CSV table of C-alpha atoms in Angstrom, one decimal:
chain,number,residue,atom,x,y,z
A,1,UNK,CA,-30.8,72.1,73.8
A,2,UNK,CA,-34.4,73.1,73.4
A,3,UNK,CA,-34.8,76.3,71.3
A,4,UNK,CA,-31.3,77.3,72.4
A,5,UNK,CA,-31.9,76.6,76.1
A,6,UNK,CA,-30.8,73.7,78.2
A,7,UNK,CA,-33.7,71.2,78.8
A,8,UNK,CA,-33.5,71.8,82.6
A,9,UNK,CA,-33.9,75.6,82.1
A,10,UNK,CA,-36.8,75.1,79.7
A,11,UNK,CA,-38.5,72.8,82.3
A,12,UNK,CA,-38.1,75.5,84.9
A,13,UNK,CA,-39.5,78.2,82.6
A,14,UNK,CA,-42.5,76.1,81.8
A,15,UNK,CA,-43.1,75.1,85.4
A,16,UNK,CA,-46.7,74.1,86.0
A,17,UNK,CA,-47.5,74.6,82.3
A,18,UNK,CA,-45.5,71.6,81.4
A,19,UNK,CA,-47.9,68.9,80.4
A,20,UNK,CA,-45.8,66.4,78.4
A,21,UNK,CA,-42.3,65.1,78.1
A,22,UNK,CA,-40.2,64.0,75.1
A,23,UNK,CA,-37.2,62.5,76.9
A,24,UNK,CA,-34.4,61.4,74.6
A,25,UNK,CA,-30.7,62.0,74.4
A,26,UNK,CA,-28.3,63.0,71.7
A,27,UNK,CA,-25.2,65.0,70.9
A,28,UNK,CA,-26.8,68.4,70.3
A,29,UNK,CA,-26.8,68.3,66.5
A,30,UNK,CA,-29.5,65.9,65.4
A,31,UNK,CA,-32.8,64.7,66.8
A,32,UNK,CA,-31.1,61.4,67.6
A,33,UNK,CA,-33.8,59.7,69.8
A,34,UNK,CA,-31.1,58.0,71.8
A,35,UNK,CA,-31.9,56.6,75.3
A,36,UNK,CA,-31.1,58.8,78.3
A,37,UNK,CA,-27.5,58.3,79.3
A,38,UNK,CA,-26.1,57.7,75.8
A,39,UNK,CA,-25.7,61.4,74.7
A,40,UNK,CA,-24.6,64.6,76.4
A,41,UNK,CA,-27.8,65.7,78.2
A,42,UNK,CA,-27.3,66.4,81.9
A,43,UNK,CA,-29.9,64.0,83.3
A,44,UNK,CA,-29.2,64.8,86.9
A,45,UNK,CA,-30.2,68.4,86.3
A,46,UNK,CA,-33.1,67.4,84.1
A,47,UNK,CA,-34.6,65.1,86.8
A,48,UNK,CA,-33.9,67.8,89.4
A,49,UNK,CA,-35.8,70.4,87.4
A,50,UNK,CA,-38.7,68.0,86.9
A,51,UNK,CA,-38.8,67.5,90.6
A,52,UNK,CA,-38.6,71.2,91.3
A,53,UNK,CA,-41.6,72.0,89.1
A,54,UNK,CA,-43.5,69.0,90.7
A,55,UNK,CA,-44.0,67.4,87.3
A,56,UNK,CA,-46.4,64.5,88.2
A,57,UNK,CA,-47.4,63.2,84.8
A,58,UNK,CA,-45.8,60.3,82.9
A,59,UNK,CA,-42.3,60.6,81.8
A,60,UNK,CA,-42.4,59.8,78.1
A,61,UNK,CA,-39.4,58.3,76.5
A,62,UNK,CA,-39.0,58.9,72.7
A,63,UNK,CA,-36.3,56.6,71.5
A,64,UNK,CA,-35.8,54.5,68.4
A,65,UNK,CA,-33.6,51.5,68.0
A,66,UNK,CA,-32.5,52.3,64.4
A,67,UNK,CA,-31.8,55.6,62.9
A,68,UNK,CA,-29.6,55.7,59.8
A,69,UNK,CA,-28.6,59.4,60.1
A,70,UNK,CA,-26.8,59.0,63.4
A,71,UNK,CA,-23.2,60.2,63.0
A,72,UNK,CA,-21.7,57.5,65.2
A,73,UNK,CA,-22.0,54.2,63.2
A,74,UNK,CA,-22.2,52.0,66.3
A,75,UNK,CA,-25.3,53.8,67.4
A,76,UNK,CA,-27.2,53.6,64.1
A,77,UNK,CA,-28.8,50.3,64.9
A,78,UNK,CA,-29.0,50.3,68.7
A,79,UNK,CA,-32.0,48.1,69.1
A,80,UNK,CA,-35.3,49.3,70.5
A,81,UNK,CA,-35.4,46.9,73.4
A,82,UNK,CA,-31.9,47.8,74.4
A,83,UNK,CA,-32.6,51.5,74.1
A,84,UNK,CA,-35.7,51.2,76.3
A,85,UNK,CA,-33.9,49.2,79.0
A,86,UNK,CA,-30.9,51.6,79.1
A,87,UNK,CA,-33.1,54.7,79.1
A,88,UNK,CA,-35.5,53.5,81.8
A,89,UNK,CA,-32.6,52.2,84.0
A,90,UNK,CA,-30.7,55.4,83.7
A,91,UNK,CA,-33.7,57.6,84.6
A,92,UNK,CA,-34.6,55.3,87.4
A,93,UNK,CA,-31.1,55.8,88.8
A,94,UNK,CA,-31.5,59.5,89.0
A,95,UNK,CA,-35.1,59.5,90.3
A,96,UNK,CA,-34.1,57.2,93.1
A,97,UNK,CA,-31.2,59.4,94.1
A,98,UNK,CA,-33.4,62.6,94.5
């Protein structure tokens, strides 16, 4: 959620005014900085919205490998390289489908 809105809805509202992305996943409670595909974000809809508004700038991932405050212990030390590979692969899957 972004300011109480789903990310895909916020993207559509911003439209051509959108100049940067902060792509990460989580479980809706904390700023987890998990890679796309690990949390609950609807990435098919997010990618669809970015395509609809013709977002043609870099898609910036903001992930961290270690975050002590994550509620799921197994995800507290995910590993940065693993987070990047998973996030990029997951987004690539959706961008190639659309």
